[in-house]
XYZ file of C-alpha atoms in Angstrom:
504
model
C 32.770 -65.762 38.074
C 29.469 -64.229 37.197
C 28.327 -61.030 37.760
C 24.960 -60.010 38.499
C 23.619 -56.697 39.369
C 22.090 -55.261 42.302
C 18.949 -54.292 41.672
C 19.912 -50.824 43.637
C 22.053 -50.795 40.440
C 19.573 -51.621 37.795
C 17.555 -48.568 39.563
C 20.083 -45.753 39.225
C 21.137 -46.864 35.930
C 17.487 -46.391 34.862
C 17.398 -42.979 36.489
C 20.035 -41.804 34.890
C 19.058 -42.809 31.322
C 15.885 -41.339 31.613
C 17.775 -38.122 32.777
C 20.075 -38.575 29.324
C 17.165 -39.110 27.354
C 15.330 -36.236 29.010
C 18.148 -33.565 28.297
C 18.502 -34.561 25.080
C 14.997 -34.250 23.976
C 14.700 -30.970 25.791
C 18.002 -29.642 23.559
C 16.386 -31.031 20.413
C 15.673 -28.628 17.578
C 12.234 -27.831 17.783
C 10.059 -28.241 14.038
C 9.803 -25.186 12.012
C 6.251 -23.619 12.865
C 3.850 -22.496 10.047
C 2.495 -18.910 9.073
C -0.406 -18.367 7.845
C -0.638 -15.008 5.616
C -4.200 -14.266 4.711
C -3.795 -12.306 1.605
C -1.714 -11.913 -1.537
C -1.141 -8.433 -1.895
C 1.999 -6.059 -0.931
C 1.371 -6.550 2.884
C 1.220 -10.583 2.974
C 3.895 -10.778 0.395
C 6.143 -8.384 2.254
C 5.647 -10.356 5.847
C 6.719 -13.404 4.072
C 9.452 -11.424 2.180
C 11.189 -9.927 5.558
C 10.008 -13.312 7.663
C 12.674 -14.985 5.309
C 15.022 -11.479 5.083
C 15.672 -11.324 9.226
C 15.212 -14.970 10.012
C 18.287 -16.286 11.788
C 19.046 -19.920 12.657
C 19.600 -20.841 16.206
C 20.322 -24.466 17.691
C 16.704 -24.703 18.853
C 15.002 -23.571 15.549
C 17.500 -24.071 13.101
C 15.032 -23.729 10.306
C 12.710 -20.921 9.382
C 9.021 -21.155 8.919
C 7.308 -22.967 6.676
C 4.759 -20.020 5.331
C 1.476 -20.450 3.735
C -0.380 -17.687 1.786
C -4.087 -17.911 1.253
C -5.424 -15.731 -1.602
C -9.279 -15.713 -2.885
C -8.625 -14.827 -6.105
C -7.198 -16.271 -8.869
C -4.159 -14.373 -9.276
C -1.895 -12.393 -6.816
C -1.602 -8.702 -5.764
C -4.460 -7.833 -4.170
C -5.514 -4.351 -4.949
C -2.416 -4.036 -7.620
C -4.032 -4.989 -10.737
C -4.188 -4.088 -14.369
C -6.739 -3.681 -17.427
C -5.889 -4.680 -20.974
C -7.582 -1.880 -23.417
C -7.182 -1.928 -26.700
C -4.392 -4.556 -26.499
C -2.504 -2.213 -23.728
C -2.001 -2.840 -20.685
C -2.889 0.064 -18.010
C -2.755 -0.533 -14.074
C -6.336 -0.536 -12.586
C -5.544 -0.236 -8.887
C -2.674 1.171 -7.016
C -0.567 2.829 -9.974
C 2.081 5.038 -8.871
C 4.716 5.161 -6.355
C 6.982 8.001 -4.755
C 10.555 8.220 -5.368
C 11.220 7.622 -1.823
C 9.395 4.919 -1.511
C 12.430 2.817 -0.817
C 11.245 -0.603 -0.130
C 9.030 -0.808 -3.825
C 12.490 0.477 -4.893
C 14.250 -2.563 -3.310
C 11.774 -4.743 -4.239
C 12.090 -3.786 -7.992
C 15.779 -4.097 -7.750
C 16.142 -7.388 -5.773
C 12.905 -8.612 -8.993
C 14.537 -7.548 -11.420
C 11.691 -5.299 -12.526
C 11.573 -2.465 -14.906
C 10.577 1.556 -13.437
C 8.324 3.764 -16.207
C 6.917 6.759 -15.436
C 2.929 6.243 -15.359
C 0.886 6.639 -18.140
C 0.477 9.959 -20.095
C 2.858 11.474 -18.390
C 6.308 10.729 -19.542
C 7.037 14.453 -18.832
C 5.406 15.428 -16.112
C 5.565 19.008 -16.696
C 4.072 18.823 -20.437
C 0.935 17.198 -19.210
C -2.268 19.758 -19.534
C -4.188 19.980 -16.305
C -7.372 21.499 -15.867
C -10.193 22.333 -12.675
C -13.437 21.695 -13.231
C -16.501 22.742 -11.333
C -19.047 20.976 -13.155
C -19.539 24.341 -15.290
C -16.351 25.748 -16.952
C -12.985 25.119 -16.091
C -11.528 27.594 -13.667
C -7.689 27.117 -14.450
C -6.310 25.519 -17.288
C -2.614 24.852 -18.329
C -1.479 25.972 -21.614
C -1.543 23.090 -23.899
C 0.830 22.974 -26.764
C 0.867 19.694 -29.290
C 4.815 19.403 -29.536
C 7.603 16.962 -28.985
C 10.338 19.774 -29.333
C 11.970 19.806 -26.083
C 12.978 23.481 -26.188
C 9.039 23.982 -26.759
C 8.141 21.971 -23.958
C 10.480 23.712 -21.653
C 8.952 27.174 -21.928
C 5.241 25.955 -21.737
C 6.310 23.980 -18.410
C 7.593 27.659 -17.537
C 4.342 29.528 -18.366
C 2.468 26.868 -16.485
C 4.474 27.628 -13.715
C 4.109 31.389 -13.807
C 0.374 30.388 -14.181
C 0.208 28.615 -11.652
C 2.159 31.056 -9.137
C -0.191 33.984 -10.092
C -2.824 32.189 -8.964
C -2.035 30.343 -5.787
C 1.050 32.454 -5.000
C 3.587 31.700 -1.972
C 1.180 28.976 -0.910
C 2.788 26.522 -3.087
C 5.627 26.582 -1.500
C 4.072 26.228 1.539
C 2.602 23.671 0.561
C 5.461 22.001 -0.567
C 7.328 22.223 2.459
C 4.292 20.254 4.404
C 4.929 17.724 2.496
C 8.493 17.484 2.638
C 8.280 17.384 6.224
C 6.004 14.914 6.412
C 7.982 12.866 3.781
C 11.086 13.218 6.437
C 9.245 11.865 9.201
C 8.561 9.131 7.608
C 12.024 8.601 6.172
C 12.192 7.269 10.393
C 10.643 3.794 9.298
C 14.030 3.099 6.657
C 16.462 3.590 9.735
C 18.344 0.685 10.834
C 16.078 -2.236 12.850
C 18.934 -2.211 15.238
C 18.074 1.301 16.700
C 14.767 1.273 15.363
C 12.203 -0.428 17.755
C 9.216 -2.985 16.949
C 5.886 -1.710 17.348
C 2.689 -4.055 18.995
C 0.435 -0.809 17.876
C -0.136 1.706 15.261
C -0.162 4.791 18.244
C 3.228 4.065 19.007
C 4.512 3.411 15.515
C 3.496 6.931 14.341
C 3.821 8.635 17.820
C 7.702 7.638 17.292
C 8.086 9.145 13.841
C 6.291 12.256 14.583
C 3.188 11.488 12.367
C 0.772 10.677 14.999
C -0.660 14.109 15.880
C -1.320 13.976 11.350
C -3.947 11.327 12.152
C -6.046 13.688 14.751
C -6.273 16.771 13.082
C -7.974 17.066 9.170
C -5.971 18.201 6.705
C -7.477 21.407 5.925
C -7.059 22.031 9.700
C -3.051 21.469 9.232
C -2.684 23.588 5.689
C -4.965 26.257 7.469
C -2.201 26.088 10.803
C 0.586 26.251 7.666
C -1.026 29.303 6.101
C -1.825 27.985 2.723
C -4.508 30.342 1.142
C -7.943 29.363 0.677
C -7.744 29.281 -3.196
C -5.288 26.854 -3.032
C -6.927 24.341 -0.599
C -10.730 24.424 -1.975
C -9.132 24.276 -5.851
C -5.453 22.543 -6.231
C -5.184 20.545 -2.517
C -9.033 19.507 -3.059
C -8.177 17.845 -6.787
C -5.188 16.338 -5.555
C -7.541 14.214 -2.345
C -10.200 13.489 -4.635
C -8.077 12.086 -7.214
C -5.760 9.911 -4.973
C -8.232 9.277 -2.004
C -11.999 9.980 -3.693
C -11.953 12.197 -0.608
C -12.169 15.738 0.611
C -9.692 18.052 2.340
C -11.619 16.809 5.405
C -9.785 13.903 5.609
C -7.097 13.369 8.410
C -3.855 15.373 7.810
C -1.508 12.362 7.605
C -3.354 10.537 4.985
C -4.165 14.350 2.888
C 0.263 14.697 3.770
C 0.094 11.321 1.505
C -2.055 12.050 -0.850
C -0.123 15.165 -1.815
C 2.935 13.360 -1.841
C 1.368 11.482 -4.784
C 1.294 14.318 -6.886
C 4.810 15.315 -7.022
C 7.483 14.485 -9.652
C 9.482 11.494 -10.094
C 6.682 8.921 -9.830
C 6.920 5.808 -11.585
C 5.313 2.297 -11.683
C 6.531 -0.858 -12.830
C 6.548 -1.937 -16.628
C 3.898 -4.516 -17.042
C 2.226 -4.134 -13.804
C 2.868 -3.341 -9.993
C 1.150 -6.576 -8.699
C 4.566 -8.165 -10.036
C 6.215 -7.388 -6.915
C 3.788 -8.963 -4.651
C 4.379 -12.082 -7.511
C 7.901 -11.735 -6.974
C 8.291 -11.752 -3.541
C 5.925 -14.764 -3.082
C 8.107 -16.616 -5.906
C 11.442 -15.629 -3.669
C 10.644 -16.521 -0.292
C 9.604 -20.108 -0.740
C 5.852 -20.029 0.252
C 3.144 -22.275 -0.684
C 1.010 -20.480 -1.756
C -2.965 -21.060 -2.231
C -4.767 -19.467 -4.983
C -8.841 -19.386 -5.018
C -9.101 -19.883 -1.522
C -10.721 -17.809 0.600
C -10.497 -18.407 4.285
C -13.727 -18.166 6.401
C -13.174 -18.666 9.689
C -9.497 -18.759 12.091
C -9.752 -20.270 15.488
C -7.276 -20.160 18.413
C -6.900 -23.737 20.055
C -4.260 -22.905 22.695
C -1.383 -23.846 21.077
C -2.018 -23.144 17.502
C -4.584 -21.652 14.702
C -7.038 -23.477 12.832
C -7.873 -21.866 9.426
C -11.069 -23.332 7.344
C -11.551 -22.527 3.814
C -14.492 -22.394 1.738
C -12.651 -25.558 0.059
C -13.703 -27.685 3.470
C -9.871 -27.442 3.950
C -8.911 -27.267 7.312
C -5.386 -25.857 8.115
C -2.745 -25.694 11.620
C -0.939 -22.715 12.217
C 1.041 -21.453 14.995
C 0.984 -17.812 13.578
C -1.219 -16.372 11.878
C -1.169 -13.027 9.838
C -4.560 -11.314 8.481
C -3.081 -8.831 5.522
C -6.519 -7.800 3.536
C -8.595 -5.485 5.334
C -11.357 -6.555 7.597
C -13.933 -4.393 6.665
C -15.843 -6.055 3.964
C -14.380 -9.775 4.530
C -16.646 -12.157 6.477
C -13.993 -14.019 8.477
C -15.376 -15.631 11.592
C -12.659 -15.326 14.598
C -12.851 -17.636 17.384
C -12.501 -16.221 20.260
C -14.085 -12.768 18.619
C -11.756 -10.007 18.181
C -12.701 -6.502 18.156
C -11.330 -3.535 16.027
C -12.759 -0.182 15.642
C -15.539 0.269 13.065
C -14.519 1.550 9.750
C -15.742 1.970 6.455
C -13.699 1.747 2.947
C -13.645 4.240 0.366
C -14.918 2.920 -3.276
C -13.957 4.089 -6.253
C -14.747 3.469 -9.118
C -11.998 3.066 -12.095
C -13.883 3.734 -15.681
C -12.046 3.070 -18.355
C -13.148 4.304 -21.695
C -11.388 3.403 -25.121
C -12.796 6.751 -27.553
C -13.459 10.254 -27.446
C -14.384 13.149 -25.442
C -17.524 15.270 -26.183
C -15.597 18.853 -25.868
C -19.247 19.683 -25.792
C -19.812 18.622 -22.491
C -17.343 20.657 -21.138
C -18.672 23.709 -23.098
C -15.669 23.603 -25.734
C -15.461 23.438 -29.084
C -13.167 20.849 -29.555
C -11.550 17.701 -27.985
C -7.626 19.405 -28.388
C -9.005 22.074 -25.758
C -10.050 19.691 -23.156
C -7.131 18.832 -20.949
C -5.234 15.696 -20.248
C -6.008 15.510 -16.693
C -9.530 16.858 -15.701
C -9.858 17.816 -11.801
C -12.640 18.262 -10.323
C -14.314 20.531 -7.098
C -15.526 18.995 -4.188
C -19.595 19.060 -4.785
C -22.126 16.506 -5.045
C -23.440 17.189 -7.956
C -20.162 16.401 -9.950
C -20.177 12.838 -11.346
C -16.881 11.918 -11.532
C -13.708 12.750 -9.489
C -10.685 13.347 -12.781
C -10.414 12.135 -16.314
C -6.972 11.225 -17.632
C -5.346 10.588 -20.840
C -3.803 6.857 -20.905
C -3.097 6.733 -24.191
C -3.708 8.110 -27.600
C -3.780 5.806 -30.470
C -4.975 7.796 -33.193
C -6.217 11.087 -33.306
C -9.711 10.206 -32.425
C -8.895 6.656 -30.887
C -8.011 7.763 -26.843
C -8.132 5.447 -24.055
C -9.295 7.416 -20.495
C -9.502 6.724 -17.165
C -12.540 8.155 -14.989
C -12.450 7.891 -10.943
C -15.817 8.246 -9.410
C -17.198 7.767 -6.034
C -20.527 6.232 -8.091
C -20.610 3.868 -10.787
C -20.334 5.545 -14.210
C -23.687 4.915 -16.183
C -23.988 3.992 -19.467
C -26.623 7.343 -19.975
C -23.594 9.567 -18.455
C -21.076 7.726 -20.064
C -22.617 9.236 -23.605
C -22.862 12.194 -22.564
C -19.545 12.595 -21.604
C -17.892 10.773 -24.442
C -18.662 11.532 -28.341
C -17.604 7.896 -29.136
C -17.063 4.838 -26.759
C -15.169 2.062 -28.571
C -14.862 -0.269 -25.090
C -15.870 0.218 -21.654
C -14.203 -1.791 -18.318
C -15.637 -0.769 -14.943
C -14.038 -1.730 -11.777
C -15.111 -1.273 -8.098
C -12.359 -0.853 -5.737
C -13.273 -0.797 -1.983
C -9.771 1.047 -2.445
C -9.041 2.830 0.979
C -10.375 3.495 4.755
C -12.827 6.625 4.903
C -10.623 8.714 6.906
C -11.947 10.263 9.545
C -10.240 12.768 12.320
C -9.054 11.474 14.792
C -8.507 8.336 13.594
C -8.685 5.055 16.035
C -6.250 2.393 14.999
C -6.984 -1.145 15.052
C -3.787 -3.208 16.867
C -0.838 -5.164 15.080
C -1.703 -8.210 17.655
C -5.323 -8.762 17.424
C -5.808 -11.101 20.315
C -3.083 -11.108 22.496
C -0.809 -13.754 21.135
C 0.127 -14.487 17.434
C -2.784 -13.561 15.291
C -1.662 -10.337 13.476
C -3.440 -7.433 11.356
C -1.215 -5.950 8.476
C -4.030 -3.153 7.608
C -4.183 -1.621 11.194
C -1.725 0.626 9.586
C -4.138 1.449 6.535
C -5.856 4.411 8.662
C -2.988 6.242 8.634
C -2.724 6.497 4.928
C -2.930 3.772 2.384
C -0.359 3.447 -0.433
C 1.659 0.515 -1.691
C 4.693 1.873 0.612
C 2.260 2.123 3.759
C 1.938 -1.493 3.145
C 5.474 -2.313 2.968
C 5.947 -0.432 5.807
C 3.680 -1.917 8.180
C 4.287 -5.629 6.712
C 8.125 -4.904 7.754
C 7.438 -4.406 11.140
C 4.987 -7.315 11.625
C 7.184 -9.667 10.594
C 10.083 -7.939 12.962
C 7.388 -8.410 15.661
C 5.991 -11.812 14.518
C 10.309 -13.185 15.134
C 10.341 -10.951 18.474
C 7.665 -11.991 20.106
C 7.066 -15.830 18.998
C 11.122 -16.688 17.966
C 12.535 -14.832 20.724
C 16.229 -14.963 20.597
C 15.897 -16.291 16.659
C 14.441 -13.609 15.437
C 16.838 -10.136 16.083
C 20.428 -11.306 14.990
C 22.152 -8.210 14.186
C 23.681 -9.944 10.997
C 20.367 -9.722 9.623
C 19.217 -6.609 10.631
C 20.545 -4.455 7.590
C 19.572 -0.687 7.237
C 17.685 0.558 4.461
C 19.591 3.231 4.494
C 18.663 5.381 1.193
C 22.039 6.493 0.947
C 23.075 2.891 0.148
C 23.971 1.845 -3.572
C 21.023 -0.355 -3.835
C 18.407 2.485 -3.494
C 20.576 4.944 -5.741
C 18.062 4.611 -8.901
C 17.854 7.029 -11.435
C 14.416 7.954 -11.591
């Protein structure tokens, strides 16, 4: 007997394979989507660093990202770079970092990278210092030529006593602004389980307690602290110009920073900082795009197009602008709109010879000191001179910060002898400005994302990190969902923990 089936039959049996085939397509793992990270410096190579860090697997996106970096240059690390003079090798951009800074300590740690103290200054407290005002030097450090430690201890004490005579109680003062600042942002290393994930730059520092830095200048803030005149038109005003090419009329968060920087226990890494940006790129399985500068993004509803001055054309469903906007041409389609702002230049001179002690009305080059300040006034040319390195007694290598390129005219008058000259224009930092208006983390509503919104704050490697850290935490919120927060993932950066306990 044969059977045959109803068409009724043939009907429902359709229906409900269509309903099988349905629910198992909708429970299908979806692909991994692609980042874009416009950028090779510490902010895109920490997203793609903590994008791969807090990723977690779910049934629906089982994989992570697939991440691309894009990176006009021919090498990575953005503003970390370095100069070879003389066969040495001396960094040319951002060059030191705080001892707190614990995510360049991780970094070097989870690298394998080496810590040294910068350059010329392998004891802090031996290094000569002296003010400038374009005249005669209106402090100077005693300056002693010996390696004895026992010598080097007492000098370090009469430059103390020096230095206490003359700015008095203020120094500690001053001090203690910066140690409060440096707690507040200790905030941003607290677990990401309590910690939350910020869409703006308002609410990130309005949550540590740094916002009300960013609206006020920082001569304001040391006035409000009590610091005495002397001390913020002569020491404060070095440290800004040195670190920022800027005056104590900057905002108080980024002047906070900048005095941070001149504290003990800095260090750098041996052979260059850019190798942590190299590192993480290397660790977190990117591909990675060198000499390609991107010209133009575009939103097409579901994902980004990027187009490169290559005539590449590349799909993204996130993508994540880490080099400041100011003097990039990207074209953005739809537009987007930040506040105006303008960067900073300096210029880094470096100088393999000798001083002209005559220039600074001495009588010879052992009198001039290591480090040269310099008052705020336009008529100065140059913002410090430091000793890098001295190779022979009349073989030094310098470098000279300016807010003006260095010529070759002042150059000789400066310098007795010039054996090789490397200039380098940075368009280093913002020109901060209080109050300061912050550009958003999400430019445009939905997944195209600004690393350097953070940058008018303050600007320092660590900044970076920082900021980088909490776009990728809101790059797995907001586009992951559920994939992104897994508390397995989410580990503290605790600096009590063993892996930030470095001997600096």
């Amino acid at each position: 007997m044969s059977f045959k089936p109803s068409f009724r039959f043939l009907i429902l049996l359709i229906l409900s394979l269509q309903s099988l085939i349905f629910c198992l397509s909708t429970n299908s793992p979806s692909p991994p989507p692609t980042v874009c990270i416009v950028g090779s410096g510490i902010g895109g190579s920490s997203v793609a660093h903590f994008l791969r860090y807090y990723f977690h697997p779910t049934p629906t996106q089982p994989s992570p990202p697939n991440i691309k970096i894009f990176e006009s240059r021919s090498v990575v690390g953005g503003r970390m770079a370095t100069v070879s003079v003389g066969g040495e090798t001396f960094e040319a951009g951002a060059s030191i970092l705080h001892p707190k800074n614990y995510h360049a300590l991780n970094y070097t740690k989870l690298l394998g990278l080496k810590i040294k103290p910068p350059p010329s200054s392998e004891d802090d407290d031996s290094m000569s210092f002296g003010i400038w005002d374009g005249k005669k030097f209106v402090f100077k450090t005693l300056q002693v030529d010996s390696k004895f430690p026992l010598v080097q201890k007492i000098v370090s004490f009469v430059n103390s006593v020096c230095l206490f005579f003359r700015y008095g109680f203020s120094l500690l003062k001053m001090n203690s602004f910066v140690e409060s600042t440096v707690d507040s942002f200790l905030k941003y290393y607290e677990s990401p389980e309590t910690r939350p994930v910020f869409e703006t730059v308002d609410e990130m520092l309005k949550w540590s307690g740094l916002y009300n830095l960013t609206i006020r200048t920082l001569q304001d803030e040391l006035i409000d602290t009590k610091l005495s005149p002397l001390l913020i038109e002569e020491l404060v005003t070095v440290i800004t110009r040195i670190n920022y090419g800027q005056s104590v009329y900057i905002s108080g968060l980024a002047g906070a920073v900048s005095l941070a920087g001149s504290g003990g226990g800095l260090w750098s890494i041996e052979g260059g900082n850019w190798q942590m940006a190299a590192g993480l790129i290397n660790n977190s399985d990117v591909s990675l795009h060198l000499n390609e500068k991107i010209e133009s993004i575009s939103y097409l509803g579901e994902y980004y197009e990027l187009n490169s001055t290559k005539g590449n054309s590349y799909s993204c469903e996130v993508t994540v602008v880490a080099t400041p906007l100011d003097e990039v041409n990207i074209q953005f389609t739809p537009s987007i709109s930040i506040p105006e702002r303008k960067l900073q230049h300096t210029h880094a001179t470096f100088v393999r010879g000798l001083l002209n002690p005559a220039y600074f009305g001495l009588g010879a080059v052992a009198e001039i000191p290591e480090l040269v300040g310099t008052l705020e006034d336009p008529d100065l040319p140059f913002s410090s001179i430091s000793v890098l390195k001295q190779h022979e007694e009349k073989d030094v290598t310098y470098k000279v910060f300016s807010r003006e390129p260095m010529t070759d005219a002042l150059l000789d008058s400066i310098f007795s002898a010039r054996l090789q000259t490397i200039r380098i224009n940075w368009g280093a930092y913002p020109h901060y400005k209080a109050p300061e208006v912050f550009a958003p983390f999400v430019l445009d509503g939905q997944h195209l994302y600004y690393v350097n919104a953070f940058e008018n704050a303050a600007s320092t490697m660590e900044t970076s990190a920082v900021a980088a850290e909490n776009v990728a935490r809101l790059i797995l919120s907001r586009y992951f969902s559920e994939a992104s927060l897994h508390s397995s993932n989410l580990k503290s950066f605790n600096p009590d923990e063993d892996m930030l306990h470095l001997d600096l």
